[in-house]
Coordinates of C-alpha atoms in Angstrom, one line a residue:
Chain A
M1 CA 42.4 7.5 -4.4
E2 CA 38.9 8.8 -4.3
D3 CA 36.0 7.3 -6.2
I4 CA 34.8 9.7 -8.8
P5 CA 31.3 9.0 -9.9
V6 CA 31.0 8.5 -13.7
K7 CA 27.9 10.0 -15.1
P8 CA 27.1 9.1 -18.7
A9 CA 26.4 12.1 -20.9
A10 CA 22.8 12.3 -22.1
A11 CA 23.9 12.3 -25.7
S12 CA 25.7 9.0 -25.3
A13 CA 22.5 6.9 -25.0
S14 CA 21.9 5.4 -28.4
F15 CA 18.7 3.5 -29.5
S16 CA 17.3 1.3 -32.2
G17 CA 15.2 2.6 -35.1
P18 CA 14.7 6.0 -36.7
F19 CA 13.5 7.9 -33.6
A20 CA 12.7 7.9 -30.0
L21 CA 10.7 10.0 -27.6
G22 CA 11.9 11.9 -24.5
S23 CA 11.1 14.9 -22.3
L24 CA 13.7 17.7 -22.3
S25 CA 14.2 21.1 -20.8
A26 CA 16.4 24.1 -21.4
P27 CA 17.9 25.7 -18.2
D28 CA 15.1 27.4 -16.2
Q29 CA 12.4 26.5 -18.8
A30 CA 9.5 24.1 -18.8
S31 CA 10.1 20.6 -20.1
F32 CA 8.8 19.7 -23.6
P33 CA 8.1 16.4 -25.3
A34 CA 10.8 15.7 -27.8
L35 CA 11.4 13.6 -30.9
V36 CA 15.0 12.4 -30.8
I37 CA 16.9 11.1 -33.8
P38 CA 20.3 9.5 -34.1
G39 CA 23.2 11.9 -33.8
G40 CA 21.7 13.7 -30.9
R41 CA 19.2 16.0 -32.7
V42 CA 15.9 16.8 -31.2
L43 CA 12.6 18.4 -32.1
D44 CA 10.2 20.1 -29.7
L45 CA 6.9 18.3 -30.4
R46 CA 4.8 21.1 -28.9
A47 CA 5.9 23.4 -31.6
A48 CA 6.1 20.8 -34.4
L49 CA 2.5 19.5 -33.7
A50 CA 1.3 23.0 -32.8
E51 CA 0.0 21.9 -29.4
P52 CA 1.5 24.2 -26.8
A53 CA 0.4 22.0 -23.8
L54 CA 1.3 18.5 -25.3
T55 CA 2.9 16.0 -22.9
T56 CA 4.6 12.7 -23.7
R57 CA 1.7 11.0 -21.8
Q58 CA -0.8 12.5 -24.2
I59 CA 1.3 11.3 -27.1
F60 CA 1.0 7.7 -25.8
E61 CA -2.7 8.2 -25.2
R62 CA -3.1 9.0 -28.9
W63 CA -0.4 6.7 -30.1
D64 CA -2.1 5.0 -33.0
V65 CA -3.0 8.4 -34.5
L66 CA 0.3 10.2 -33.8
L67 CA 2.8 7.5 -34.8
P68 CA 2.6 8.2 -38.6
R69 CA 3.0 11.9 -38.0
L70 CA 6.1 11.1 -35.8
H71 CA 7.6 9.2 -38.7
E72 CA 7.0 12.1 -41.1
L73 CA 8.6 14.5 -38.7
A74 CA 11.6 12.2 -38.1
A75 CA 12.3 12.1 -41.8
D76 CA 11.8 15.9 -42.3
P77 CA 15.3 17.6 -42.5
T78 CA 13.5 21.0 -42.7
A79 CA 11.9 20.6 -39.2
A80 CA 13.2 22.8 -36.4
W81 CA 15.9 20.4 -35.2
R82 CA 18.2 21.5 -32.4
P83 CA 21.1 19.8 -30.7
L84 CA 20.4 17.6 -27.6
E85 CA 23.5 19.1 -26.0
G86 CA 22.8 21.6 -23.3
L87 CA 19.3 20.3 -22.6
R88 CA 18.4 18.4 -19.5
V89 CA 16.9 15.0 -19.9
Q90 CA 13.8 14.4 -17.8
A91 CA 11.9 11.2 -17.2
P92 CA 10.4 10.5 -20.7
V93 CA 6.8 10.1 -19.4
E94 CA 4.8 10.8 -16.3
P95 CA 2.5 7.7 -16.1
R96 CA -0.8 7.6 -14.2
Q97 CA -0.1 4.1 -13.1
V98 CA 3.0 2.0 -12.5
F99 CA 3.1 -1.8 -12.3
Q100 CA 6.1 -3.7 -11.2
S101 CA 6.6 -7.4 -11.8
G102 CA 8.3 -9.1 -8.9
A103 CA 10.3 -12.3 -8.7
N104 CA 10.4 -12.4 -12.5
Y105 CA 14.1 -12.9 -13.4
R106 CA 14.7 -16.6 -12.8
Q107 CA 18.4 -16.4 -12.0
H108 CA 18.2 -13.2 -10.1
V109 CA 15.4 -14.5 -7.8
I110 CA 17.4 -17.7 -7.1
D111 CA 20.5 -15.7 -6.3
L112 CA 18.7 -13.2 -4.1
E113 CA 16.8 -15.9 -2.1
V114 CA 19.9 -18.0 -1.5
A115 CA 21.9 -14.9 -0.5
H116 CA 19.2 -13.7 2.0
R117 CA 18.4 -17.1 3.5
S118 CA 17.9 -17.1 7.2
P119 CA 21.2 -18.1 9.1
D120 CA 19.4 -21.0 10.6
D121 CA 18.1 -22.3 7.3
P122 CA 18.8 -26.1 7.4
R123 CA 19.2 -26.4 3.6
T124 CA 22.5 -26.5 1.7
V125 CA 22.9 -23.8 -0.9
E126 CA 22.2 -26.5 -3.6
E127 CA 19.0 -27.6 -1.9
A128 CA 17.9 -24.1 -1.5
R129 CA 18.6 -23.3 -5.2
A130 CA 16.7 -26.4 -6.4
E131 CA 13.7 -25.6 -4.2
I132 CA 13.4 -22.0 -5.3
A133 CA 13.8 -23.1 -9.0
A134 CA 11.0 -25.6 -8.6
I135 CA 8.7 -22.9 -7.1
M136 CA 9.4 -20.6 -10.0
D137 CA 8.8 -23.4 -12.6
R138 CA 5.5 -24.1 -11.0
R139 CA 4.5 -20.4 -11.1
A140 CA 5.3 -20.3 -14.8
A141 CA 3.3 -23.4 -15.5
E142 CA 0.3 -22.1 -13.5
D143 CA 0.6 -18.7 -15.4
L144 CA 0.6 -16.7 -12.3
P145 CA 2.9 -13.6 -12.5
Y146 CA 3.3 -11.5 -9.3
V147 CA 2.7 -7.8 -9.9
F148 CA 2.5 -4.9 -7.4
I149 CA 1.7 -1.2 -7.7
G150 CA 4.3 1.5 -7.8
L151 CA 4.0 5.3 -7.2
P152 CA 4.5 7.6 -10.2
S153 CA 6.1 10.1 -7.7
A154 CA 9.1 7.7 -7.3
I155 CA 10.1 8.4 -11.0
T156 CA 12.9 10.8 -11.7
G157 CA 15.1 11.7 -14.7
P158 CA 17.7 9.2 -15.8
Y159 CA 20.6 11.4 -14.9
D160 CA 19.2 13.0 -11.8
D161 CA 20.9 12.6 -8.5
V162 CA 19.0 10.4 -6.1
V163 CA 18.9 11.5 -2.4
L164 CA 18.8 8.3 -0.3
P165 CA 16.5 8.7 2.7
S166 CA 18.3 8.2 6.0
W167 CA 16.3 5.0 6.7
A168 CA 17.5 3.3 3.6
E169 CA 20.2 1.0 5.0
Q170 CA 20.8 -1.3 2.0
P171 CA 19.9 0.7 -1.1
D172 CA 20.4 -1.5 -4.2
W173 CA 20.1 -0.9 -8.0
E174 CA 18.2 -3.2 -10.3
L175 CA 17.7 -2.4 -14.0
E176 CA 14.2 -3.3 -15.5
L177 CA 12.8 -3.1 -19.0
A178 CA 9.9 -0.6 -18.8
V179 CA 6.9 -1.0 -21.0
V180 CA 4.8 2.0 -22.1
I181 CA 1.2 1.3 -23.0
G182 CA -0.4 3.1 -26.0
R183 CA -4.0 1.8 -26.0
P184 CA -6.4 1.2 -23.1
A185 CA -6.0 -2.5 -22.3
Q186 CA -8.6 -4.4 -20.3
R187 CA -8.7 -8.3 -20.3
V188 CA -6.6 -8.6 -23.4
P189 CA -5.4 -12.2 -24.3
V190 CA -1.7 -12.9 -24.3
E191 CA -1.7 -13.3 -28.1
E192 CA -2.9 -9.7 -28.6
A193 CA -1.1 -8.1 -25.6
L194 CA 1.8 -6.6 -27.5
E195 CA -0.5 -4.6 -29.7
Y196 CA -1.2 -2.4 -26.7
V197 CA 2.5 -1.6 -26.1
A198 CA 3.6 1.8 -27.6
G199 CA 7.2 1.5 -26.7
Y200 CA 10.0 0.5 -24.3
T201 CA 12.4 2.3 -22.0
I202 CA 14.6 1.3 -19.1
A203 CA 14.2 1.9 -15.4
N204 CA 16.6 1.7 -12.5
D205 CA 14.3 0.1 -9.9
L206 CA 16.0 1.1 -6.6
T207 CA 15.1 -0.9 -3.6
D208 CA 16.1 -0.7 0.1
R209 CA 16.8 -4.4 0.7
A210 CA 16.7 -3.9 4.4
T211 CA 12.9 -2.9 4.4
V212 CA 11.6 -5.4 1.7
F213 CA 10.2 -7.9 4.2
R214 CA 8.0 -7.2 7.2
R215 CA 9.7 -9.3 9.9
D216 CA 6.9 -8.3 12.4
M217 CA 4.1 -9.8 10.2
K218 CA 5.5 -12.7 8.2
A219 CA 2.2 -13.5 6.6
I220 CA 1.9 -10.0 5.0
G221 CA 5.3 -10.5 3.5
T222 CA 6.6 -7.5 1.5
D223 CA 6.4 -3.8 2.1
W224 CA 6.7 -2.3 -1.4
L225 CA 5.8 1.2 -0.4
R226 CA 8.6 1.5 2.1
C227 CA 11.4 -0.2 0.2
K228 CA 10.8 1.0 -3.4
N229 CA 8.8 4.2 -3.5
A230 CA 10.8 7.0 -2.0
P231 CA 11.1 10.0 -4.3
G232 CA 13.7 9.4 -7.0
F233 CA 13.7 5.6 -6.5
T234 CA 12.7 5.0 -10.1
P235 CA 15.1 6.8 -12.5
L236 CA 13.5 6.4 -16.0
G237 CA 14.8 6.7 -19.5
P238 CA 16.4 8.5 -21.2
W239 CA 14.4 7.5 -24.3
I240 CA 11.2 5.6 -25.1
V241 CA 11.8 3.5 -28.3
P242 CA 8.7 2.7 -30.3
A243 CA 7.7 -0.9 -30.1
E244 CA 8.0 -1.3 -33.9
S245 CA 11.7 -0.6 -33.6
I246 CA 12.3 -3.6 -31.1
A247 CA 12.4 -7.0 -32.8
D248 CA 11.8 -9.0 -29.6
P249 CA 11.3 -7.5 -26.1
G250 CA 12.2 -10.9 -24.8
D251 CA 15.7 -10.7 -26.1
L252 CA 17.2 -7.4 -24.9
R253 CA 20.4 -7.1 -23.2
V254 CA 20.4 -5.0 -19.9
T255 CA 23.7 -3.7 -18.6
L256 CA 24.4 -1.6 -15.5
K257 CA 27.7 0.0 -14.7
L258 CA 28.8 1.5 -11.4
N259 CA 31.7 3.9 -11.8
G260 CA 32.8 1.9 -14.9
D261 CA 32.4 -1.6 -13.3
T262 CA 29.7 -3.8 -14.8
M263 CA 27.4 -4.8 -12.0
Q264 CA 24.5 -6.2 -14.0
D265 CA 24.6 -7.8 -17.5
E266 CA 21.7 -9.9 -18.3
S267 CA 19.0 -10.6 -20.9
T268 CA 15.3 -10.2 -20.8
K269 CA 15.3 -13.9 -22.0
D270 CA 15.6 -14.8 -18.4
M271 CA 12.2 -13.3 -17.6
L272 CA 9.9 -16.0 -16.3
F273 CA 6.9 -14.1 -17.7
G274 CA 7.5 -12.1 -20.8
V275 CA 6.0 -8.7 -21.7
A276 CA 2.9 -10.2 -23.4
R277 CA 2.0 -12.4 -20.4
L278 CA 2.5 -9.6 -18.0
V279 CA 0.4 -7.1 -19.9
S280 CA -2.3 -9.7 -20.3
Y281 CA -2.1 -10.6 -16.6
I282 CA -2.3 -7.1 -15.3
S283 CA -5.2 -6.3 -17.7
Q284 CA -7.3 -9.0 -16.1
T285 CA -7.5 -6.8 -12.9
A286 CA -6.8 -3.2 -13.9
Q287 CA -7.2 -1.1 -17.0
L288 CA -3.8 -0.2 -18.5
L289 CA -3.5 3.4 -19.7
Chain B
M1 CA -39.2 -14.3 -1.1
E2 CA -36.6 -12.7 -3.3
D3 CA -33.9 -10.5 -1.8
I4 CA -34.4 -6.9 -3.1
P5 CA -31.2 -4.9 -2.8
V6 CA -31.7 -1.8 -0.8
K7 CA -29.9 1.2 -2.3
P8 CA -29.8 4.3 -0.1
A9 CA -30.9 7.5 -1.8
A10 CA -28.1 9.9 -2.4
A11 CA -29.9 12.6 -0.4
S12 CA -30.1 10.4 2.7
A13 CA -26.3 10.7 3.5
S14 CA -26.1 13.4 6.2
F15 CA -22.8 14.9 7.5
S16 CA -21.4 17.0 10.2
G17 CA -20.8 20.8 9.8
P18 CA -22.1 23.5 7.6
F19 CA -21.1 22.0 4.2
A20 CA -19.4 19.1 2.5
L21 CA -17.9 18.6 -1.0
G22 CA -18.9 16.2 -3.7
S23 CA -18.8 15.6 -7.4
L24 CA -22.2 15.5 -9.1
S25 CA -23.6 15.2 -12.6
A26 CA -27.0 15.7 -14.3
P27 CA -28.0 13.0 -16.8
D28 CA -25.8 12.9 -19.9
Q29 CA -23.7 15.9 -18.6
A30 CA -20.1 16.2 -17.3
S31 CA -19.7 16.0 -13.6
F32 CA -19.0 19.2 -11.6
P33 CA -17.5 19.8 -8.1
A34 CA -20.3 20.7 -5.8
L35 CA -20.7 22.3 -2.5
V36 CA -23.4 20.4 -0.5
I37 CA -25.3 21.9 2.5
P38 CA -27.8 20.2 4.8
G39 CA -31.2 19.7 3.4
G40 CA -29.8 18.3 0.1
R41 CA -29.1 21.6 -1.6
V42 CA -26.0 21.9 -3.9
L43 CA -24.0 24.5 -5.6
D44 CA -22.0 24.1 -8.8
L45 CA -18.5 25.3 -7.8
R46 CA -17.4 25.7 -11.4
A47 CA -20.0 28.4 -11.8
A48 CA -19.8 29.8 -8.3
L49 CA -16.0 30.3 -8.5
A50 CA -16.0 31.1 -12.2
E51 CA -13.6 28.4 -13.1
P52 CA -15.1 26.3 -15.8
A53 CA -12.6 23.4 -15.6
L54 CA -12.3 23.2 -11.8
T55 CA -12.2 19.7 -10.2
T56 CA -12.5 18.6 -6.6
R57 CA -8.9 17.5 -6.8
Q58 CA -7.9 21.1 -7.6
I59 CA -10.0 22.4 -4.7
F60 CA -8.0 20.1 -2.3
E61 CA -4.7 21.3 -3.9
R62 CA -5.7 24.9 -3.1
W63 CA -7.5 24.0 0.1
D64 CA -6.0 26.7 2.5
V65 CA -6.9 29.4 0.0
L66 CA -10.3 28.1 -1.0
L67 CA -11.7 27.1 2.4
P68 CA -12.7 30.7 3.5
R69 CA -14.5 31.1 0.2
L70 CA -16.4 27.9 0.6
H71 CA -17.6 29.1 4.0
E72 CA -18.9 32.3 2.4
L73 CA -20.6 30.4 -0.4
A74 CA -22.2 28.0 2.0
A75 CA -23.7 30.9 4.0
D76 CA -24.9 32.8 0.9
P77 CA -28.6 32.1 0.3
T78 CA -28.5 34.1 -2.9
A79 CA -26.1 31.7 -4.6
A80 CA -27.4 29.4 -7.3
W81 CA -28.5 26.5 -5.1
R82 CA -30.3 23.6 -6.7
P83 CA -31.7 20.4 -5.3
L84 CA -29.5 17.3 -5.0
E85 CA -32.4 15.2 -6.2
G86 CA -32.0 14.0 -9.7
L87 CA -28.2 14.4 -9.8
R88 CA -25.9 11.4 -9.9
V89 CA -23.4 11.3 -7.1
Q90 CA -19.8 10.4 -8.4
A91 CA -16.8 9.7 -6.3
P92 CA -16.0 13.0 -4.6
V93 CA -12.4 13.2 -5.7
E94 CA -10.1 11.5 -8.3
P95 CA -6.9 11.3 -6.3
R96 CA -3.4 10.9 -7.9
Q97 CA -2.3 8.5 -5.1
V98 CA -4.1 6.1 -2.9
F99 CA -2.6 4.7 0.3
Q100 CA -4.2 1.9 2.2
S101 CA -3.4 0.9 5.8
G102 CA -3.4 -2.8 6.3
A103 CA -3.9 -4.8 9.6
N104 CA -4.9 -1.6 11.4
Y105 CA -8.1 -2.5 13.1
R106 CA -7.1 -4.5 16.1
Q107 CA -10.3 -6.5 16.6
H108 CA -10.8 -7.0 12.9
V109 CA -7.3 -8.4 12.3
I110 CA -7.7 -10.8 15.2
D111 CA -11.1 -12.0 13.9
L112 CA -9.8 -12.4 10.3
E113 CA -6.6 -14.2 11.2
V114 CA -8.4 -16.6 13.5
A115 CA -11.1 -17.3 10.9
H116 CA -8.5 -17.8 8.1
R117 CA -6.1 -20.0 10.2
S118 CA -4.8 -23.0 8.3
P119 CA -6.7 -26.2 9.1
D120 CA -3.6 -27.8 10.5
D121 CA -2.8 -24.9 12.8
P122 CA -1.9 -26.6 16.1
R123 CA -3.1 -23.5 18.2
T124 CA -6.4 -23.3 20.0
V125 CA -8.6 -20.3 19.1
E126 CA -7.6 -18.6 22.4
E127 CA -3.8 -19.2 21.7
A128 CA -4.1 -17.8 18.2
R129 CA -6.0 -14.7 19.4
A130 CA -3.4 -14.1 22.2
E131 CA -0.5 -14.4 19.8
I132 CA -2.0 -12.1 17.1
A133 CA -2.8 -9.5 19.8
A134 CA 0.8 -9.6 21.0
I135 CA 2.1 -9.1 17.5
M136 CA -0.2 -6.1 17.0
D137 CA 0.8 -4.5 20.4
R138 CA 4.5 -4.9 19.5
R139 CA 3.9 -3.2 16.1
A140 CA 2.1 -0.3 17.9
A141 CA 5.0 0.1 20.3
E142 CA 7.5 0.0 17.5
D143 CA 5.6 2.7 15.6
L144 CA 5.5 0.7 12.4
P145 CA 2.2 0.9 10.4
Y146 CA 1.8 -1.2 7.3
V147 CA 0.8 0.8 4.3
F148 CA 0.4 -0.3 0.7
I149 CA -0.4 1.4 -2.6
G150 CA -3.8 1.3 -4.3
L151 CA -4.9 2.2 -7.8
P152 CA -7.0 5.4 -8.3
S153 CA -8.7 3.5 -11.1
A154 CA -10.4 1.1 -8.5
I155 CA -12.4 4.1 -7.3
T156 CA -16.1 4.4 -8.3
G157 CA -19.1 6.4 -7.1
P158 CA -20.7 5.5 -3.8
Y159 CA -24.0 4.3 -5.4
D160 CA -22.6 2.8 -8.5
D161 CA -23.0 -0.9 -9.3
V162 CA -19.8 -2.9 -8.9
V163 CA -19.3 -5.6 -11.4
L164 CA -17.4 -8.5 -9.7
P165 CA -14.8 -10.1 -12.0
S166 CA -15.3 -13.8 -12.7
W167 CA -12.1 -14.7 -10.8
A168 CA -13.2 -13.0 -7.5
E169 CA -14.3 -16.0 -5.5
Q170 CA -14.7 -14.5 -2.1
P171 CA -15.6 -10.8 -2.6
D172 CA -15.9 -9.0 0.7
W173 CA -16.8 -5.5 1.9
E174 CA -14.9 -3.5 4.5
L175 CA -15.6 0.1 5.3
E176 CA -12.7 2.4 5.8
L177 CA -12.3 6.0 6.9
A178 CA -10.7 7.9 3.9
V179 CA -8.5 10.8 4.5
V180 CA -8.1 13.6 1.9
I181 CA -4.9 15.5 2.0
G182 CA -4.9 19.3 1.4
R183 CA -1.2 20.4 1.5
P184 CA 1.9 18.6 0.2
A185 CA 3.1 16.6 3.1
Q186 CA 6.7 15.2 3.2
R187 CA 8.4 14.1 6.4
V188 CA 5.9 15.7 8.7
P189 CA 5.9 14.8 12.4
V190 CA 3.0 13.1 14.0
E191 CA 2.2 16.3 16.0
E192 CA 1.7 18.3 12.9
A193 CA 0.2 15.6 10.6
L194 CA -3.5 16.5 11.0
E195 CA -2.7 20.0 9.7
Y196 CA -2.2 18.4 6.2
V197 CA -5.7 16.8 6.2
A198 CA -8.3 18.7 4.3
G199 CA -11.2 16.4 5.0
Y200 CA -12.6 12.9 5.5
T201 CA -14.9 10.6 3.6
I202 CA -15.7 6.9 3.6
A203 CA -14.6 4.1 1.3
N204 CA -15.9 0.6 0.8
D205 CA -12.6 -1.3 0.4
L206 CA -13.6 -4.4 -1.5
T207 CA -11.3 -7.4 -1.3
D208 CA -11.4 -10.8 -2.9
R209 CA -10.3 -12.8 0.1
A210 CA -9.5 -15.8 -2.0
T211 CA -6.6 -13.9 -3.7
V212 CA -5.0 -11.9 -0.8
F213 CA -2.2 -14.3 -0.1
R214 CA 0.2 -15.9 -2.6
R215 CA 0.3 -19.5 -1.6
D216 CA 2.9 -20.2 -4.2
M217 CA 5.4 -17.7 -2.7
K218 CA 4.8 -17.5 1.0
A219 CA 7.7 -15.0 1.6
I220 CA 6.1 -12.5 -0.8
G221 CA 2.9 -12.7 1.2
T222 CA 0.1 -10.5 -0.1
D223 CA -1.0 -9.7 -3.6
W224 CA -2.8 -6.4 -3.2
L225 CA -3.1 -5.6 -6.9
R226 CA -5.1 -8.8 -7.6
C227 CA -7.3 -8.8 -4.6
K228 CA -8.2 -5.1 -4.1
N229 CA -7.8 -3.2 -7.3
A230 CA -10.3 -4.3 -9.9
P231 CA -12.3 -1.4 -11.4
G232 CA -15.0 -0.4 -8.9
F233 CA -13.4 -2.1 -5.9
T234 CA -13.2 1.2 -4.1
P235 CA -16.7 2.9 -3.9
L236 CA -15.9 6.3 -2.4
G237 CA -18.1 9.0 -0.8
P238 CA -20.6 10.5 -1.1
W239 CA -19.3 13.5 0.7
I240 CA -15.9 14.9 1.8
V241 CA -16.5 16.6 5.1
P242 CA -13.9 19.3 6.0
A243 CA -11.5 18.3 8.7
E244 CA -12.6 21.3 10.8
S245 CA -16.1 19.7 11.1
I246 CA -14.8 16.5 12.6
A247 CA -13.9 16.8 16.3
D248 CA -11.8 13.6 16.4
P249 CA -11.1 11.3 13.4
G250 CA -10.1 8.7 16.1
D251 CA -13.7 8.6 17.4
L252 CA -16.0 8.0 14.4
R253 CA -18.5 5.3 14.1
V254 CA -18.5 3.3 10.9
T255 CA -21.6 1.2 10.0
L256 CA -22.3 -1.0 6.9
K257 CA -25.7 -2.5 6.1
L258 CA -26.3 -5.2 3.6
N259 CA -30.0 -5.2 2.5
G260 CA -30.9 -3.7 5.8
D261 CA -28.8 -6.0 8.0
T262 CA -25.9 -4.5 9.9
M263 CA -22.7 -6.2 8.9
Q264 CA -20.1 -3.9 10.3
D265 CA -20.5 -1.5 13.2
E266 CA -17.3 -0.3 14.7
S267 CA -15.3 2.7 15.8
T268 CA -12.2 4.3 14.4
K269 CA -11.1 4.1 18.1
D270 CA -10.1 0.5 17.3
M271 CA -7.4 1.7 14.9
L272 CA -4.0 0.6 16.0
F273 CA -2.4 3.7 14.3
G274 CA -4.6 6.7 14.1
V275 CA -4.8 9.2 11.2
A276 CA -1.9 11.4 12.4
R277 CA 0.4 8.5 12.8
L278 CA -0.5 7.1 9.4
V279 CA -0.1 10.4 7.5
S280 CA 3.2 11.1 9.3
Y281 CA 4.4 7.5 8.5
I282 CA 3.5 7.6 4.8
S283 CA 5.1 11.0 4.5
Q284 CA 8.5 9.6 5.5
T285 CA 8.6 7.7 2.2
A286 CA 6.3 9.4 -0.3
Q287 CA 5.0 13.0 -0.8
L288 CA 1.3 13.2 0.0
L289 CA -0.7 15.3 -2.4

């Protein structure tokens, strides 16, 4: 029996709260930023806000000002709502910058490192697990997340086909909570960091496991460009849910199914560094947004 | 006697060929893309091309079409030339993507690795040099450059002050040849790669040497976000010289002076992977431009 890939219908993705944001397109037409409400009804925000060139990125750049207006529109039954059905769901935002947090899911890192141990590693599985766990606990105590830079060009729509490059020998999925920033954040303390978050979405962070590590230069370690940044390696969305609709970004369930089989089912509770610590950490070096 | 920092005057930067491109601004005015000709005369390309919103990035996106027009303008004494003097020199382009080649200057990598050897390294200096050289020669033979992603937000103008963050304990300069792409390049062979290059400029690639390596997670290796991507860590320019004015990008002399003392004086001949190999390599993963 042949495996028939199961693709979820765009309309099947539900979300918390009164509305979400996306980017949609009708066949052969330019994409538009969309307000999405439960029941699969959508509003073209270019038309509704009378800004013919508006993008979702610009909405997040003006988040504090636009949020009350989005609430009004979501509650307005007389607005020009149309069905989501028949529209193509694009990546919900084209960010200028992408930051990726590495080695941040405690259990996942332990599993990966044990599985990818060198064949001549003298440690037992238990010894290896205990050592890796100790390293992670020390990192958490020292408040030192590890963050690397991604390419916006790796982002693609959540239902788009991904063409794997011929050199990708061990392509692997990995769901990640994606955080969308709504105010320029530079050197913000942990306590205030969540005030800079406009919303959340989900990313499939594809990785070619065969090319993560540079075996030829051990000191350099990882090669993120090669293993994570081919075009299409970051399917994003479908929806960005406003931060105010999420009670706790540190308590979200993340589930990935492959042809109906559950391959990943975990909680953001397992994150070593939560969203606030990551946003604060990155903002010590770069300006977010 | 106090050290008085020597800042070169903008007008002192000469270049090869009939013209170069930059981005300039008059006090309290928006920057404009500029054609620069020898003798420090400049032309506002927004006015000359009758495109009030033109940026240098857009010029490189339309490079093949615009290059003949730039030649005509550079040769036109009746155009609205003005003196460079009194204008502020900005970074010559705001790229969407930045790629940085690591461990690519043979002699520099050997010097750095020998200098930063662990105190309990059992090798003599000569043994360490020989080992590092052998690794680099193997990389070159296997055609495997190492490239990582940089943040466009780290770019600043060539004469701007750089404010060092408090955590940067060992800030260090490093001049790099910067390559500006003028045609979308995806999976281009080495032999054709230089056809995708619009021009060249120079970058000071600042690095905080104290935060390059993650001592807490040796396998992960380097932390490029933290050590290289603070705002202002990539002073760029002043001028982008068209590729056609450079006989051989693999034979350019690069000189850095600190308050009059020469700190770096090397040749791009020492690059392990030249421009064509790097452009071709990156284009196997990402789309350039």
